[in-house]
PDB file of C-alpha atoms in Angstrom:
ATOM      1  CA  MET A   1      -8.893   7.666 -13.179  1.00 61.00           C
ATOM      2  CA  ASN A   2      -7.797   4.225 -14.220  1.00 81.00           C
ATOM      3  CA  ILE A   3      -7.682   2.265 -10.980  1.00 85.00           C
ATOM      4  CA  ASP A   4      -5.867  -0.657 -12.632  1.00 89.00           C
ATOM      5  CA  ASP A   5      -2.947   1.584 -13.640  1.00 92.00           C
ATOM      6  CA  PHE A   6      -2.863   3.071 -10.149  1.00 93.00           C
ATOM      7  CA  LYS A   7      -2.907  -0.396  -8.582  1.00 94.00           C
ATOM      8  CA  ALA A   8      -0.128  -1.683 -10.864  1.00 95.00           C
ATOM      9  CA  GLU A   9       2.110   1.294 -10.104  1.00 96.00           C
ATOM     10  CA  LEU A  10       1.419   0.977  -6.380  1.00 96.00           C
ATOM     11  CA  GLU A  11       2.279  -2.722  -6.458  1.00 97.00           C
ATOM     12  CA  THR A  12       5.569  -2.049  -8.254  1.00 97.00           C
ATOM     13  CA  ARG A  13       6.589   0.576  -5.724  1.00 97.00           C
ATOM     14  CA  LEU A  14       5.502  -1.556  -2.757  1.00 97.00           C
ATOM     15  CA  ILE A  15       7.612  -4.459  -4.029  1.00 97.00           C
ATOM     16  CA  ILE A  16      10.620  -2.137  -4.097  1.00 97.00           C
ATOM     17  CA  GLU A  17       9.873  -0.923  -0.552  1.00 96.00           C
ATOM     18  CA  LYS A  18       9.485  -4.517   0.634  1.00 96.00           C
ATOM     19  CA  GLU A  19      12.917  -5.360  -0.798  1.00 96.00           C
ATOM     20  CA  TYR A  20      14.487  -2.397   0.999  1.00 95.00           C
ATOM     21  CA  ILE A  21      12.964  -3.558   4.267  1.00 95.00           C
ATOM     22  CA  ILE A  22      14.185  -7.129   3.685  1.00 95.00           C
ATOM     23  CA  GLN A  23      17.697  -5.756   3.230  1.00 94.00           C
ATOM     24  CA  GLU A  24      17.297  -3.858   6.486  1.00 93.00           C
ATOM     25  CA  LEU A  25      16.461  -7.117   8.301  1.00 92.00           C
ATOM     26  CA  SER A  26      20.067  -8.318   8.201  1.00 89.00           C
ATOM     27  CA  SER A  27      21.179  -5.437  10.416  1.00 94.00           C
ATOM     28  CA  ILE A  28      18.463  -5.977  13.042  1.00 93.00           C
ATOM     29  CA  HIS A  29      18.861  -8.726  15.627  1.00 91.00           C
ATOM     30  CA  ASP A  30      16.018  -7.941  18.019  1.00 93.00           C
ATOM     31  CA  TYR A  31      12.851  -9.831  17.060  1.00 91.00           C
ATOM     32  CA  GLN A  32      10.557  -7.029  18.262  1.00 94.00           C
ATOM     33  CA  GLU A  33      12.415  -4.495  16.122  1.00 94.00           C
ATOM     34  CA  LYS A  34      12.039  -6.803  13.140  1.00 94.00           C
ATOM     35  CA  LEU A  35       8.293  -7.007  13.704  1.00 94.00           C
ATOM     36  CA  GLU A  36       8.142  -3.207  13.836  1.00 95.00           C
ATOM     37  CA  LEU A  37       9.240  -3.249  10.205  1.00 95.00           C
ATOM     38  CA  LEU A  38       5.709  -4.410   9.360  1.00 95.00           C
ATOM     39  CA  GLY A  39       4.435  -1.107  10.738  1.00 95.00           C
ATOM     40  CA  LYS A  40       7.022   0.709   8.658  1.00 95.00           C
ATOM     41  CA  PHE A  41       5.758  -1.138   5.572  1.00 97.00           C
ATOM     42  CA  ASN A  42       2.193  -0.102   6.410  1.00 96.00           C
ATOM     43  CA  GLU A  43       3.285   3.525   6.617  1.00 97.00           C
ATOM     44  CA  LYS A  44       5.018   3.207   3.243  1.00 96.00           C
ATOM     45  CA  TYR A  45       1.766   1.882   1.777  1.00 97.00           C
ATOM     46  CA  LYS A  46      -0.143   4.932   3.017  1.00 96.00           C
ATOM     47  CA  GLU A  47       2.592   7.320   1.846  1.00 97.00           C
ATOM     48  CA  LEU A  48       2.710   5.727  -1.596  1.00 97.00           C
ATOM     49  CA  ILE A  49      -1.046   6.055  -2.018  1.00 96.00           C
ATOM     50  CA  LYS A  50      -0.771   9.776  -1.246  1.00 96.00           C
ATOM     51  CA  ARG A  51       2.237  10.227  -3.534  1.00 96.00           C
ATOM     52  CA  LEU A  52       0.635   8.343  -6.415  1.00 96.00           C
ATOM     53  CA  ALA A  53      -2.634  10.187  -5.976  1.00 95.00           C
ATOM     54  CA  ASN A  54      -0.697  13.423  -6.324  1.00 95.00           C
ATOM     55  CA  GLU A  55       1.094  12.112  -9.427  1.00 94.00           C
ATOM     56  CA  PHE A  56      -2.207  10.940 -10.954  1.00 91.00           C
ATOM     57  CA  GLY A  57      -3.905  14.233 -10.067  1.00 92.00           C
ATOM     58  CA  ILE A  58      -6.385  12.612  -7.676  1.00 91.00           C
ATOM     59  CA  ASP A  59      -7.907  14.353  -4.685  1.00 92.00           C
ATOM     60  CA  LEU A  60      -8.253  11.485  -2.197  1.00 93.00           C
ATOM     61  CA  ASN A  61     -10.995  13.321  -0.288  1.00 92.00           C
ATOM     62  CA  GLU A  62     -13.156  13.904  -3.358  1.00 91.00           C
ATOM     63  CA  HIS A  63     -16.169  11.662  -3.839  1.00 87.00           C
ATOM     64  CA  PHE A  64     -15.685   8.936  -6.411  1.00 82.00           C
ATOM     65  CA  GLN A  65     -17.961   9.399  -9.417  1.00 74.00           C
ATOM     66  CA  THR A  66     -19.621   6.148 -10.382  1.00 68.00           C
ATOM     67  CA  GLU A  67     -20.894   5.404 -13.854  1.00 68.00           C
ATOM     68  CA  ASP A  68     -24.284   4.611 -12.338  1.00 63.00           C
ATOM     69  CA  PRO A  69     -25.781   7.825 -10.928  1.00 60.00           C
ATOM     70  CA  SER A  70     -28.396   5.840  -9.007  1.00 60.00           C
ATOM     71  CA  ASN A  71     -25.643   4.290  -6.899  1.00 59.00           C
ATOM     72  CA  SER A  72     -26.166   5.950  -3.546  1.00 52.00           C
ATOM     73  CA  GLU A  73     -22.746   5.122  -2.065  1.00 71.00           C
ATOM     74  CA  ASN A  74     -20.702   8.257  -1.499  1.00 82.00           C
ATOM     75  CA  LEU A  75     -17.232   6.818  -1.273  1.00 89.00           C
ATOM     76  CA  SER A  76     -14.120   8.937  -1.519  1.00 90.00           C
ATOM     77  CA  TYR A  77     -11.311   8.168  -3.914  1.00 90.00           C
ATOM     78  CA  ASN A  78      -9.259   7.211  -0.856  1.00 93.00           C
ATOM     79  CA  GLN A  79     -11.821   4.574   0.164  1.00 93.00           C
ATOM     80  CA  ILE A  80     -12.043   3.211  -3.381  1.00 91.00           C
ATOM     81  CA  ILE A  81      -8.256   3.023  -3.714  1.00 93.00           C
ATOM     82  CA  LEU A  82      -7.863   1.309  -0.343  1.00 94.00           C
ATOM     83  CA  GLY A  83     -10.537  -1.212  -1.268  1.00 93.00           C
ATOM     84  CA  LYS A  84      -8.991  -1.957  -4.652  1.00 93.00           C
ATOM     85  CA  THR A  85      -5.383  -2.176  -3.446  1.00 95.00           C
ATOM     86  CA  MET A  86      -5.680  -3.857  -0.044  1.00 95.00           C
ATOM     87  CA  ALA A  87      -5.162  -7.329  -1.559  1.00 96.00           C
ATOM     88  CA  VAL A  88      -1.815  -6.192  -2.979  1.00 96.00           C
ATOM     89  CA  TYR A  89      -0.771  -4.812   0.393  1.00 96.00           C
ATOM     90  CA  ASP A  90      -1.928  -7.964   2.213  1.00 97.00           C
ATOM     91  CA  LYS A  91       0.017 -10.247  -0.122  1.00 97.00           C
ATOM     92  CA  LEU A  92       3.237  -8.266   0.174  1.00 97.00           C
ATOM     93  CA  SER A  93       2.960  -7.789   3.934  1.00 97.00           C
ATOM     94  CA  ASP A  94       2.410 -11.559   4.313  1.00 97.00           C
ATOM     95  CA  GLU A  95       5.564 -12.162   2.273  1.00 96.00           C
ATOM     96  CA  LEU A  96       7.440  -9.673   4.447  1.00 96.00           C
ATOM     97  CA  TYR A  97       6.152 -11.354   7.608  1.00 96.00           C
ATOM     98  CA  GLU A  98       7.468 -14.677   6.295  1.00 95.00           C
ATOM     99  CA  GLU A  99      10.892 -13.106   5.739  1.00 93.00           C
ATOM    100  CA  ILE A 100      10.879 -11.656   9.249  1.00 92.00           C
ATOM    101  CA  THR A 101       9.865 -14.866  11.002  1.00 89.00           C
ATOM    102  CA  HIS A 102      12.292 -17.156   9.194  1.00 85.00           C
TER     103      HIS A 102
END
C-alpha cells in the first residue's frame, strides 16, 4: 500500500466534504447546530477512510507489515492510516471551525 497516494486521495475528498459543509452553513442559524457540523465532518473522515480502504483493497484490521521485521510494533492498517492522515484532518477541521465561527 502506498500511504502517500491514500493520504492524497483522502485529502482531496475531505476538501470536497468540507466545501459541502460550508455551503450548508448558510442555511443554519443556530450556533450550536453549526458547531455540530464539526462532528459531521469527523464522521465523514472516518467514512472516507473506510471507503478508500475498500477501494485500495486494504483490510483496516490487518496488521501493518513493516519493512523491518525486528520492529515489534503490531499496528493495524487503521492505526497507521489514522496516524499518517490526522494532520490533514486537523488542518481541514481547523479551517472549517474558522468558517463556522466567523
